Amino acid sequence: MRDVAVVGVGVTDFGELWDKSLRTIWAEAALAALADAGVEKIDLITIGCMSPGLFVGQEHLASLLADELGMAGTAASRVESACASGGLALRTGFAEVASGLSDTVLVTGVEKMNDVDGADATYALGTAADQEWEGFHGITFPGLYAMLARAHMQRYGTTVEQFAAVAVKNHANGLLNPHAQYHLKLTVEAALQATMVADPLRLMDCSPVTDGAAALVLTTVEKAEKMAGNRPIVKISGSGLATDTISLANRDDLTELKAVRVAGERAYAMAGKKAEDLDVVEVHDCFTIAEIMATEALGLFGPGEGGKAAEDGLTAINGKIPVNTSGGLKSKGHPVGATGVAQAAEIVTQLRGEAGDRQVAGAKTGLAQNMGGSGGSSIVHILEVAS
Amino acid sequence: MRDVAVVGVGVTDFGELWDKSLRTIWAEAALAALADAGVEKIDLITIGCMSPGLFVGQEHLASLLADELGMAGTAASRVESACASGGLALRTGFAEVASGLSDTVLVTGVEKMNDVDGADATYALGTAADQEWEGFHGITFPGLYAMLARAHMQRYGTTVEQFAAVAVKNHANGLLNPHAQYHLKLTVEAALQATMVADPLRLMDCSPVTDGAAALVLTTVEKAEKMAGNRPIVKISGSGLATDTISLANRDDLTELKAVRVAGERAYAMAGKKAEDLDVVEVHDCFTIAEIMATEALGLFGPGEGGKAAEDGLTAINGKIPVNTSGGLKSKGHPVGATGVAQAAEIVTQLRGEAGDRQVAGAKTGLAQNMGGSGGSSIVHILEVAS
């Protein structure tokens, strides 16, 4: 297996991009990543996108987007694992370069979610749950995560103030990210008074509906070393992929995200790393409870300790282990197919020392954790500065 | 790069499967392939499916289907390239085993198309075209392929009798395939009198709407050699992936399927093979004109010679180069996400010498060509008996 490096990063502004279409925002991110890498020729484009069929009535993005980039002819593929589609695009590109099937891959993620009306967006997202056993009964994602939150509160004494602490921290980080959807200073008090969405989750516990795209350029470490410039070379040292039952009703334990734990174990094993080796982490905070549970599943904190850790500031940029320096899904926004790629883009930016006001000093090793549905799938990548 | 073998094959009956759901037919194919391989432990499941969101209101098949198989936890991914989604699932599994990221992969394809009403199925399939530049004007796939047919007729003098010859040959082959959707003896006369769909394409030029699933088990050739049994080991020796402009309006030439030619060239180069080395071929005959153009793009016949070759019987089971021994999409049926996997399953079955009444004597090398949209993407695999 060949060593794989990330040599280019591109991210669009995230938000309500009413004046741009899916193909426009995608190309913006792709061109930014190619320019950042200084690369023109690529062997493959991978595209993470959850549901262009339901959001914008368009499938076959492989052909559409290679064409949009002026690269018709180039090999291209779209992958989907609900909100973990971006992480899956990264995994797919990694396998292509590692195997030798491709030398240089453009890994991308995109979602255009605002072009459907509100009810349809909720329906489209709901197709990530088991439609015959969950969706049929009318439940949508805030309700599913509310059940996880209640179970966690009951077993561990996790509090709504701890949920609010996650939101406050991520919005503070988002203030430092020019691409973030929201630049707002949030207080615990305001979070606790926000509109109730699905008890105990309030509006400030939920990530938004977002348009956006992100892209990375992968090649071999060998080729990266020959490229011009004196930026650190960032290597992908671990990739882990796992599933869990899609329906919450079939899980033995609602207080652990098993797919995240297993995907993390696989990535740690491949990279030869432990949680203690990490300097910076992006996790999938589609809801505040998801961030708490992800930090536990990845072994950053013990079971039931994630909420207190957030409240104690351990996950702040200057904390013990900074989590979601980008602002996370909560503040940066959550264009579902783009999220996994944007997470990895943040880790690469941190490891290159280019994160500006949100830089974690001396970060050498990072992790990005992407998740589909209510934890039915998860994809974890570990990245590090190549020595 | 490690050598990759196909060690298991499973295909469901294709047709209108009103009493089964997407997950049911998928599991049937998956279990058949695992049983055929004698394998229980797999590292990854890949799933080709074009649009479960639009056809059955369900995304996140990676989680849903690993769960359905009783394998929640196992890594899984869904890929999409319109009607080439199955070929892309095979490519993805191939890259995983070749790279060493996975040792054993279950490659699958599925589509449940009959559960939506007729108008919606046409809309869902139409999302494989450029929705802003083609779909917007109301055109659907029969109309797009009719334009390709007209261009081919004008340049090369291809005739509707030649289109009919393709349909007659594929239905004759389908009579020998117990899994085929249609078992009907078709004559040229009947084909030429069928209902007009989009001039010059009649009903007997069009593949049907189909429910079905197919699966393969991949592992390394090294592991395959240690498995019990004395079946020939079938190796994947070439994999090529290419795109073309998604919209017909942007193509320089409507008489060549460029994505098929380029994907074929990539696969031939990897395998070190030429068209003349092939003993059996499955091509993507979503319409009869598509089979004619694919046989030309793959170099089986010169430009403009594909129609005459079909009429002269060169592509029959006992012809110079047998094409679509399975019955093809026309007779076997076209559950779009499953098609690419089912094509490879037919080639493996032929190379194992297990194709029964439709066996091509002494077949040692075969090719499967899968296509998305009106040729906006294509994926070609070359398989051969490992010496």
Short mmCIF file of N, CA, C and O in Angstrom, two decimals, chain B residues 11 29 159:
data_model
loop_
_atom_site.label_atom_id
_atom_site.label_comp_id
_atom_site.label_asym_id
_atom_site.label_seq_id
_atom_site.Cartn_x
_atom_site.Cartn_y
_atom_site.Cartn_z
N VAL B 11 -27.11 -13.87 -8.10
CA VAL B 11 -28.03 -13.02 -8.86
C VAL B 11 -29.45 -13.44 -8.52
O VAL B 11 -29.75 -14.63 -8.46
N ALA B 29 -29.43 -11.77 -3.07
CA ALA B 29 -28.24 -11.82 -3.93
C ALA B 29 -26.97 -11.93 -3.09
O ALA B 29 -26.05 -12.70 -3.41
N THR B 159 -29.53 0.66 -39.85
CA THR B 159 -30.97 0.51 -40.15
C THR B 159 -31.77 0.04 -38.94
O THR B 159 -31.22 -0.53 -38.00
#
